[in-house]
Short mmCIF file of C-alpha atoms in Angstrom, two decimals:
data_model
loop_
_atom_site.label_atom_id
_atom_site.label_comp_id
_atom_site.label_asym_id
_atom_site.label_seq_id
_atom_site.Cartn_x
_atom_site.Cartn_y
_atom_site.Cartn_z
CA UNK A 1 -12.89 -14.03 -78.20
CA UNK A 2 -11.12 -13.40 -74.72
CA UNK A 3 -11.99 -11.65 -71.78
CA UNK A 4 -15.35 -9.69 -71.48
CA UNK A 5 -15.79 -9.96 -75.42
CA UNK A 6 -16.61 -13.87 -75.35
CA UNK A 7 -18.90 -13.30 -71.99
CA UNK A 8 -22.33 -13.65 -73.36
CA UNK A 9 -23.11 -11.80 -70.16
CA UNK A 10 -21.34 -9.20 -71.24
CA UNK A 11 -23.07 -8.65 -74.33
CA UNK A 12 -26.38 -8.74 -72.78
CA UNK A 13 -25.08 -5.44 -70.93
CA UNK A 14 -23.97 -3.74 -74.32
CA UNK A 15 -27.60 -4.76 -75.33
CA UNK A 16 -29.34 -3.34 -72.77
CA UNK A 17 -26.89 -0.01 -72.56
CA UNK A 18 -27.74 0.50 -76.28
CA UNK A 19 -31.41 0.81 -75.65
CA UNK A 20 -31.42 3.38 -73.26
CA UNK A 21 -29.43 5.73 -75.19
CA UNK A 22 -31.89 5.38 -78.02
CA UNK A 23 -34.36 5.79 -75.27
CA UNK A 24 -32.68 8.62 -73.74
CA UNK A 25 -32.28 10.30 -77.27
CA UNK A 26 -36.14 9.77 -78.39
CA UNK A 27 -37.04 13.47 -77.91
CA UNK A 28 -34.70 14.82 -80.53
CA UNK A 29 -36.82 15.20 -83.81
CA UNK A 30 -37.00 19.02 -85.19
CA UNK A 31 -40.45 21.13 -86.10
CA UNK A 32 -40.62 20.22 -89.78
CA UNK A 33 -37.90 17.20 -89.52
CA UNK A 34 -34.40 16.49 -89.01
CA UNK A 35 -32.70 16.21 -85.18
CA UNK A 36 -32.20 18.69 -82.19
CA UNK A 37 -29.08 18.64 -80.44
CA UNK A 38 -29.88 17.50 -76.81
CA UNK A 39 -28.70 19.46 -74.13
CA UNK A 40 -27.35 17.09 -70.72
CA UNK A 41 -31.03 15.80 -69.77
CA UNK A 42 -31.86 14.29 -73.22
CA UNK A 43 -33.68 17.86 -74.08
CA UNK A 44 -33.66 19.64 -77.61
CA UNK A 45 -31.56 22.46 -77.35
CA UNK A 46 -32.73 24.59 -80.03
CA UNK A 47 -29.87 27.28 -79.89
CA UNK A 48 -27.80 24.93 -82.06
CA UNK A 49 -30.47 25.09 -84.98
CA UNK A 50 -31.14 21.42 -86.95
CA UNK A 51 -27.68 20.01 -88.51
CA UNK A 52 -26.82 17.59 -90.90
CA UNK A 53 -24.36 15.55 -89.57
CA UNK A 54 -26.65 15.68 -86.24
CA UNK A 55 -29.97 14.48 -88.12
CA UNK A 56 -28.10 11.73 -90.72
CA UNK A 57 -26.33 10.09 -86.97
CA UNK A 58 -29.71 9.84 -85.41
CA UNK A 59 -31.30 8.97 -88.66
CA UNK A 60 -28.50 5.81 -89.12
CA UNK A 61 -28.75 5.36 -85.14
CA UNK A 62 -32.62 5.06 -84.98
CA UNK A 63 -32.52 2.68 -88.27
CA UNK A 64 -30.18 0.41 -86.33
CA UNK A 65 -32.66 0.16 -83.58
CA UNK A 66 -35.45 -0.69 -85.88
CA UNK A 67 -33.09 -3.70 -87.57
CA UNK A 68 -32.67 -4.36 -83.58
CA UNK A 69 -36.46 -4.69 -83.19
CA UNK A 70 -36.66 -2.00 -80.68
CA UNK A 71 -40.16 -0.57 -80.89
CA UNK A 72 -40.85 3.42 -81.99
CA UNK A 73 -36.91 3.47 -83.61
CA UNK A 74 -38.19 2.95 -87.11
CA UNK A 75 -40.71 6.22 -86.42
CA UNK A 76 -37.62 8.15 -84.87
CA UNK A 77 -35.49 7.58 -87.86
CA UNK A 78 -38.42 8.52 -90.09
CA UNK A 79 -38.37 11.97 -87.96
CA UNK A 80 -34.51 12.03 -88.96
CA UNK A 81 -34.80 11.47 -92.40
CA UNK A 82 -37.35 13.62 -93.26
CA UNK A 83 -34.94 16.46 -92.34
CA UNK A 84 -32.86 15.52 -95.33
CA UNK A 85 -35.46 13.78 -97.92
CA UNK A 86 -39.43 14.13 -98.40
CA UNK A 87 -39.85 10.63 -98.63
CA UNK A 88 -43.61 10.80 -100.02
CA UNK A 89 -42.67 13.13 -102.96
CA UNK A 90 -39.00 12.09 -102.96
CA UNK A 91 -36.44 14.57 -105.45
CA UNK A 92 -39.94 16.79 -106.40
CA UNK A 93 -40.72 17.08 -102.77
CA UNK A 94 -39.08 19.77 -99.75
CA UNK A 95 -36.42 18.86 -97.35
CA UNK A 96 -35.37 21.53 -94.91
CA UNK A 97 -32.08 20.24 -94.93
CA UNK A 98 -31.62 19.43 -98.88
CA UNK A 99 -30.46 22.13 -101.14
CA UNK A 100 -33.40 21.29 -103.88
CA UNK A 101 -31.59 24.85 -106.32
CA UNK A 102 -27.93 23.59 -105.97
CA UNK A 103 -28.06 19.45 -105.15
CA UNK A 104 -26.63 18.11 -101.56
CA UNK A 105 -27.36 19.33 -97.72
CA UNK A 106 -26.87 22.48 -96.43
CA UNK A 107 -24.83 21.66 -93.29
CA UNK A 108 -27.45 23.44 -90.76
CA UNK A 109 -30.16 25.59 -89.97
CA UNK A 110 -30.07 28.12 -87.82
CA UNK A 111 -32.92 29.00 -85.18
CA UNK A 112 -34.70 31.12 -87.71
CA UNK A 113 -33.99 28.67 -89.98
CA UNK A 114 -31.97 30.04 -92.25
CA UNK A 115 -29.61 27.46 -94.14
CA UNK A 116 -25.53 27.94 -93.22
CA UNK A 117 -23.32 28.48 -95.94
CA UNK A 118 -21.29 25.82 -97.45
CA UNK A 119 -21.54 22.35 -98.81
CA UNK A 120 -19.38 20.10 -96.17
CA UNK A 121 -17.66 16.64 -97.32
CA UNK A 122 -18.21 15.93 -93.59
CA UNK A 123 -22.40 15.85 -93.65
CA UNK A 124 -22.52 14.38 -97.08
CA UNK A 125 -20.51 11.47 -96.07
CA UNK A 126 -22.99 10.96 -92.80
CA UNK A 127 -25.61 11.98 -95.08
CA UNK A 128 -24.39 7.76 -97.00
CA UNK A 129 -24.02 6.59 -93.98
CA UNK A 130 -27.40 7.60 -92.60
CA UNK A 131 -29.39 6.50 -96.07
CA UNK A 132 -27.59 3.45 -96.62
CA UNK A 133 -28.78 2.01 -92.97
CA UNK A 134 -32.18 3.16 -93.40
CA UNK A 135 -32.04 1.39 -96.90
CA UNK A 136 -30.85 -1.91 -95.18
CA UNK A 137 -33.91 -1.20 -92.49
CA UNK A 138 -36.55 -0.87 -95.47
CA UNK A 139 -37.55 2.79 -94.30
CA UNK A 140 -39.73 4.69 -96.76
CA UNK A 141 -38.29 7.00 -99.20
CA UNK A 142 -34.35 5.44 -97.83
CA UNK A 143 -33.35 4.02 -101.02
CA UNK A 144 -34.19 7.30 -103.20
CA UNK A 145 -32.49 9.16 -100.48
CA UNK A 146 -29.21 7.12 -100.57
CA UNK A 147 -29.51 7.34 -104.48
CA UNK A 148 -29.03 11.09 -104.43
CA UNK A 149 -26.43 10.67 -101.41
CA UNK A 150 -24.31 8.69 -103.30
CA UNK A 151 -24.65 10.66 -106.47
CA UNK A 152 -23.88 13.83 -104.77
CA UNK A 153 -21.18 12.48 -102.76
CA UNK A 154 -19.75 10.77 -106.22
CA UNK A 155 -19.99 14.60 -108.66
CA UNK A 156 -19.03 16.81 -105.91
CA UNK A 157 -17.08 15.58 -103.71
CA UNK A 158 -14.88 12.49 -104.90
CA UNK A 159 -11.69 13.15 -106.85
CA UNK A 160 -10.54 10.12 -108.67
CA UNK A 161 -7.43 11.32 -109.20
CA UNK A 162 -6.04 11.84 -105.78
CA UNK A 163 -8.47 8.72 -104.75
CA UNK A 164 -9.38 10.97 -102.12
CA UNK A 165 -12.36 13.11 -101.08
CA UNK A 166 -12.65 17.19 -101.07
CA UNK A 167 -13.60 18.75 -98.52
CA UNK A 168 -15.93 21.74 -98.84
CA UNK A 169 -17.69 23.57 -101.61
CA UNK A 170 -19.54 27.61 -101.55
CA UNK A 171 -23.65 26.43 -101.45
CA UNK A 172 -23.81 26.90 -104.94
CA UNK A 173 -20.97 24.02 -105.67
CA UNK A 174 -19.14 26.61 -107.98
CA UNK A 175 -15.92 27.31 -105.81
CA UNK A 176 -13.75 24.54 -103.78
CA UNK A 177 -11.59 25.48 -100.79
CA UNK A 178 -7.95 24.61 -100.98
CA UNK A 179 -8.11 22.72 -97.78
CA UNK A 180 -8.47 19.13 -97.41
CA UNK A 181 -8.93 17.11 -94.41
CA UNK A 182 -8.58 13.70 -92.71
CA UNK A 183 -12.11 13.52 -90.53
CA UNK A 184 -14.21 14.26 -93.89
CA UNK A 185 -12.26 11.11 -95.44
CA UNK A 186 -12.11 9.41 -92.24
CA UNK A 187 -16.14 9.35 -92.14
CA UNK A 188 -16.05 9.12 -96.13
CA UNK A 189 -14.55 5.24 -95.27
CA UNK A 190 -17.51 4.42 -92.81
CA UNK A 191 -19.90 5.80 -95.44
CA UNK A 192 -18.43 4.25 -98.42
CA UNK A 193 -17.76 0.65 -96.52
CA UNK A 194 -21.41 1.03 -95.64
CA UNK A 195 -22.32 1.82 -99.01
CA UNK A 196 -20.78 -1.02 -100.43
CA UNK A 197 -22.30 -3.75 -98.38
CA UNK A 198 -26.31 -2.02 -98.85
CA UNK A 199 -25.59 -1.50 -102.56
CA UNK A 200 -24.86 -5.51 -102.89
CA UNK A 201 -26.95 -6.74 -99.96
CA UNK A 202 -30.47 -5.01 -100.63
CA UNK A 203 -29.96 -3.13 -104.25
CA UNK A 204 -28.06 -6.06 -105.97
CA UNK A 205 -25.19 -3.70 -107.49
CA UNK A 206 -22.35 -5.50 -107.50
CA UNK A 207 -20.36 -2.96 -109.66
CA UNK A 208 -21.39 -0.13 -107.38
CA UNK A 209 -20.48 -2.15 -104.50
CA UNK A 210 -17.43 -2.73 -106.02
CA UNK A 211 -16.52 1.12 -106.55
CA UNK A 212 -17.24 1.94 -103.12
CA UNK A 213 -14.97 -0.19 -101.36
CA UNK A 214 -12.57 0.60 -103.81
CA UNK A 215 -13.06 3.95 -102.70
CA UNK A 216 -12.60 3.10 -98.89
CA UNK A 217 -9.55 1.11 -99.60
CA UNK A 218 -7.74 3.65 -101.17
CA UNK A 219 -8.10 6.23 -98.43
CA UNK A 220 -7.07 3.65 -96.19
CA UNK A 221 -4.24 3.33 -97.76
CA UNK A 222 -3.10 6.68 -98.20
CA UNK A 223 -4.13 7.69 -94.66
CA UNK A 224 -2.12 4.41 -93.57
CA UNK A 225 1.35 5.81 -95.42
CA UNK A 226 0.88 9.41 -94.46
CA UNK A 227 1.03 7.93 -90.89
CA UNK A 228 3.47 5.70 -90.96
CA UNK A 229 5.64 8.79 -92.20
CA UNK A 230 4.21 10.61 -89.59
CA UNK A 231 5.65 8.66 -86.36
CA UNK A 232 1.71 6.89 -86.48
CA UNK A 233 0.36 10.09 -85.75
CA UNK A 234 -2.19 10.84 -88.05
CA UNK A 235 -1.50 14.15 -89.92
CA UNK A 236 -4.97 15.66 -90.03
CA UNK A 237 -4.94 18.94 -92.54
CA UNK A 238 -3.67 19.15 -95.73
CA UNK A 239 -3.69 21.40 -98.79
CA UNK A 240 -5.20 21.28 -102.19
CA UNK A 241 -2.28 19.02 -103.60
CA UNK A 242 -2.32 16.60 -100.35
CA UNK A 243 0.82 17.64 -99.15
CA UNK A 244 0.54 17.84 -95.02
CA UNK A 245 -0.22 21.14 -93.30
CA UNK A 246 1.31 20.07 -89.49
CA UNK A 247 1.30 23.60 -87.79
CA UNK A 248 -2.90 24.33 -89.38
CA UNK A 249 -5.54 25.70 -86.82
CA UNK A 250 -2.54 26.13 -84.22
CA UNK A 251 -4.12 28.80 -83.27
CA UNK A 252 -7.54 27.18 -82.70
CA UNK A 253 -6.16 24.01 -81.23
CA UNK A 254 -9.48 22.68 -79.40
CA UNK A 255 -11.68 23.20 -82.81
CA UNK A 256 -14.15 20.41 -82.27
CA UNK A 257 -13.68 19.27 -86.38
CA UNK A 258 -10.30 20.53 -87.12
CA UNK A 259 -8.26 20.88 -83.98
CA UNK A 260 -4.46 21.48 -84.08
CA UNK A 261 -1.74 18.38 -83.70
CA UNK A 262 -2.34 14.67 -83.76
CA UNK A 263 -6.11 13.88 -82.34
CA UNK A 264 -5.83 10.50 -80.01
CA UNK A 265 -9.27 9.42 -80.95
CA UNK A 266 -8.65 10.21 -84.73
CA UNK A 267 -5.58 7.27 -84.22
CA UNK A 268 -7.82 5.05 -82.76
CA UNK A 269 -10.84 5.47 -85.00
CA UNK A 270 -8.45 5.11 -87.86
CA UNK A 271 -6.62 1.78 -86.02
CA UNK A 272 -10.36 0.54 -86.39
CA UNK A 273 -11.45 1.48 -90.08
CA UNK A 274 -8.18 -0.13 -91.35
CA UNK A 275 -9.36 -3.82 -90.19
CA UNK A 276 -12.71 -3.49 -91.34
CA UNK A 277 -11.47 -2.46 -94.89
CA UNK A 278 -9.12 -5.40 -94.98
CA UNK A 279 -11.71 -7.78 -93.87
CA UNK A 280 -14.05 -6.28 -96.06
CA UNK A 281 -11.78 -6.67 -99.49
CA UNK A 282 -11.23 -10.11 -98.12
CA UNK A 283 -14.67 -11.26 -97.84
CA UNK A 284 -14.93 -9.79 -101.26
CA UNK A 285 -11.94 -12.39 -102.76
CA UNK A 286 -9.88 -9.00 -103.22
CA UNK A 287 -6.35 -8.84 -101.89
CA UNK A 288 -6.23 -5.33 -99.43
CA UNK A 289 -3.45 -2.96 -99.97
CA UNK A 290 -0.39 -4.32 -98.10
CA UNK A 291 -0.28 -3.60 -94.72
CA UNK A 292 -3.64 -2.75 -92.81
CA UNK A 293 -3.40 -4.99 -90.10
CA UNK A 294 0.25 -3.89 -89.05
CA UNK A 295 -0.58 -0.62 -89.63
CA UNK A 296 -3.65 -0.96 -87.23
CA UNK A 297 -1.94 -1.97 -84.61
CA UNK A 298 0.84 0.60 -84.70
CA UNK A 299 -2.17 3.18 -84.80
CA UNK A 300 -3.25 1.90 -82.09
CA UNK A 301 -0.30 1.31 -79.66
CA UNK A 302 0.75 5.20 -80.46
CA UNK A 303 -2.51 6.70 -79.64
CA UNK A 304 -2.63 4.58 -76.82
CA UNK A 305 0.98 5.78 -75.33
CA UNK A 306 0.25 9.12 -76.30
CA UNK A 307 -3.02 9.96 -75.27
CA UNK A 308 -4.00 7.50 -72.18
CA UNK A 309 -3.46 8.33 -68.43
CA UNK A 310 -0.49 10.60 -69.17
CA UNK A 311 -1.22 13.48 -67.20
CA UNK A 312 -2.01 11.96 -63.69
CA UNK A 313 -5.40 10.77 -64.16
CA UNK A 314 -7.12 8.01 -66.74
CA UNK A 315 -8.49 9.19 -69.29
CA UNK A 316 -7.60 9.97 -73.19
CA UNK A 317 -6.00 13.29 -73.67
CA UNK A 318 -7.74 15.31 -77.00
CA UNK A 319 -5.24 16.19 -78.61
CA UNK A 320 -0.89 16.26 -78.66
CA UNK A 321 1.63 18.08 -80.76
CA UNK A 322 3.72 16.34 -83.20
CA UNK A 323 6.16 14.91 -80.25
CA UNK A 324 3.30 13.29 -78.83
CA UNK A 325 2.92 16.19 -76.08
CA UNK A 326 -0.70 16.92 -74.87
CA UNK A 327 -1.97 20.22 -75.98
CA UNK A 328 -6.10 19.86 -74.89
CA UNK A 329 -6.10 17.78 -72.30
CA UNK A 330 -9.80 17.66 -72.32
CA UNK A 331 -11.60 14.36 -72.43
CA UNK A 332 -13.74 13.74 -74.89
CA UNK A 333 -16.62 11.08 -74.70
CA UNK A 334 -16.12 9.53 -78.36
CA UNK A 335 -12.64 8.68 -78.04
CA UNK A 336 -13.03 6.12 -75.17
CA UNK A 337 -16.15 5.10 -77.37
CA UNK A 338 -13.82 4.26 -80.49
CA UNK A 339 -10.60 2.84 -78.06
CA UNK A 340 -13.00 0.21 -76.77
CA UNK A 341 -14.59 -0.31 -80.27
CA UNK A 342 -10.88 -0.27 -82.14
CA UNK A 343 -9.67 -2.67 -78.88
CA UNK A 344 -12.46 -5.16 -79.72
CA UNK A 345 -12.17 -4.71 -83.59
CA UNK A 346 -8.08 -5.80 -82.78
CA UNK A 347 -8.65 -8.45 -80.16
CA UNK A 348 -11.15 -9.99 -82.84
CA UNK A 349 -8.85 -9.55 -85.69
CA UNK A 350 -5.61 -10.85 -83.52
CA UNK A 351 -6.55 -13.08 -81.11
CA UNK A 352 -4.08 -10.99 -78.51
CA UNK A 353 -5.46 -10.93 -74.38
CA UNK A 354 -3.97 -7.80 -74.50
CA UNK A 355 -6.35 -5.46 -76.39
CA UNK A 356 -8.91 -7.19 -74.72
CA UNK A 357 -7.67 -6.54 -71.27
CA UNK A 358 -7.59 -2.55 -72.31
CA UNK A 359 -11.18 -3.11 -73.65
CA UNK A 360 -11.90 -4.06 -70.30
CA UNK A 361 -9.96 -1.42 -68.58
CA UNK A 362 -11.74 1.16 -71.07
CA UNK A 363 -14.99 0.38 -70.34
CA UNK A 364 -14.08 0.20 -66.58
CA UNK A 365 -13.40 3.65 -67.03
CA UNK A 366 -16.32 4.87 -69.10
CA UNK A 367 -18.79 3.49 -65.98
CA UNK A 368 -16.41 5.19 -63.64
CA UNK A 369 -16.93 9.03 -65.04
CA UNK A 370 -18.14 9.17 -68.62
CA UNK A 371 -21.51 7.76 -68.26
CA UNK A 372 -24.31 9.98 -66.48
CA UNK A 373 -25.60 7.65 -64.21
CA UNK A 374 -27.99 10.34 -63.31
CA UNK A 375 -29.31 11.87 -66.16
CA UNK A 376 -28.42 9.25 -68.93
CA UNK A 377 -26.65 8.94 -72.00
CA UNK A 378 -22.70 10.16 -71.61
CA UNK A 379 -20.96 13.40 -70.46
CA UNK A 380 -19.84 14.38 -74.06
CA UNK A 381 -16.88 16.37 -72.32
CA UNK A 382 -14.90 16.15 -69.21
CA UNK A 383 -11.93 18.03 -68.44
CA UNK A 384 -8.56 17.09 -67.27
CA UNK A 385 -9.95 15.81 -64.10
CA UNK A 386 -12.37 14.14 -65.18
CA UNK A 387 -15.13 17.05 -64.43
CA UNK A 388 -18.32 17.29 -66.57
CA UNK A 389 -16.78 20.21 -68.72
CA UNK A 390 -18.91 22.01 -72.26
CA UNK A 391 -16.62 24.31 -73.36
CA UNK A 392 -16.21 22.53 -76.53
CA UNK A 393 -18.97 19.97 -76.66
CA UNK A 394 -22.06 21.37 -74.55
CA UNK A 395 -24.87 18.88 -73.63
CA UNK A 396 -24.79 15.77 -75.18
CA UNK A 397 -25.68 16.27 -78.92
CA UNK A 398 -26.51 12.75 -80.06
CA UNK A 399 -26.16 9.04 -79.63
CA UNK A 400 -23.50 7.77 -82.52
CA UNK A 401 -20.37 7.04 -80.94
CA UNK A 402 -21.86 6.01 -77.96
CA UNK A 403 -24.26 3.42 -80.10
CA UNK A 404 -21.77 2.07 -81.91
CA UNK A 405 -19.31 1.42 -78.71
CA UNK A 406 -21.94 -1.43 -77.82
CA UNK A 407 -22.31 -2.62 -81.04
CA UNK A 408 -18.81 -2.95 -82.66
CA UNK A 409 -17.97 -5.79 -79.90
CA UNK A 410 -20.58 -7.80 -81.34
CA UNK A 411 -20.14 -7.89 -84.61
CA UNK A 412 -17.52 -9.27 -86.97
CA UNK A 413 -15.37 -6.78 -88.96
CA UNK A 414 -17.25 -7.09 -92.20
CA UNK A 415 -20.09 -6.50 -93.23
CA UNK A 416 -20.57 -3.14 -92.04
CA UNK A 417 -22.76 -2.40 -89.22
CA UNK A 418 -26.50 -2.04 -90.59
CA UNK A 419 -25.83 -4.98 -93.24
CA UNK A 420 -24.34 -7.15 -89.99
CA UNK A 421 -27.22 -6.46 -87.92
CA UNK A 422 -29.73 -6.86 -91.05
CA UNK A 423 -28.41 -10.48 -91.77
CA UNK A 424 -28.21 -11.62 -88.13
CA UNK A 425 -24.64 -11.60 -87.33
CA UNK A 426 -25.07 -9.90 -83.99
CA UNK A 427 -23.91 -11.67 -81.23
CA UNK A 428 -26.56 -11.44 -78.36
#
């Protein structure tokens, strides 16, 4: 591996930083189970309630922490998992975020414990990811949660005819919204690849593994084609027929989950996921969809050209319009996290020095302005002058992207993170 990526000393720094992040987030457990949103100092902020995606992400990273041998991480993973599943009583038990009446998981509980309305693919993809990681980590009840999460996702969110997931239901799973979105689909790829590995590696279900791997590859092939047709800017929003809606949310340009235009970080994230999908198929002895690596490099190049250092200061703008002009110029912490991960993955896939150079450049940028050297973790949002801000992402909600940025450079492209760590493939 070229540059920093080949240096044991840099890998040691990544390992230390990963453990520092897990130490920062350790106060997340919410009363009754699940994860609280964290403020700038790492203290729970109850005003955000208890959210399923935050809970699942914390279950995922602390299950990884347990696999990494971090003392106390397993118990913290269990605290998060308790918001999603009753490990002692299983399907007959009660967990605050699980809808025992209609199935699936509420998106959040407010401060009073009242569930929000609606059920989202985004949340359920993270429950699949978290439960697969916890299963790989051997956490109590995780395998049962994993099986239920797969069943709910398969029944409610996977559209076999489209080869893509649907996005949002009402709470009772009776009415399906016409909106289709790339964000939920993107995290479905990650979750499906992780599920595929854990199904075969831990549960011995090779047939199920192949089915979930095929779903991830289906999504990746379609997104690559849509992006190619759109100048390698990933279309984010669609209608029920999967027709592109380029002007969606033009009046809510900074929406945290459905922003208008092209999301720079998603171009980088898809770039990396395409490489994971290609490597996973090849590891299984299958021929991946054509052109995934080429699509990965094109998405990366477009995102960097449109997003990096385009307004006078280092940093990635949040979104652009469809000509590449910045729309929201604030910097979100997860974008350089995904940029370093994508650069590391491309360096591994291609051996090209330019990706290793970009990787080092962006870690320098993270260390300069994104890391909070006083209170810990990463500033989740900076304004266009690289000053801490909280208009879209107040506080430091969770650790998912930052922890991932410390692991991807030390892992192979396949299998997925939990399975790779479980197999001892992490480079120290």
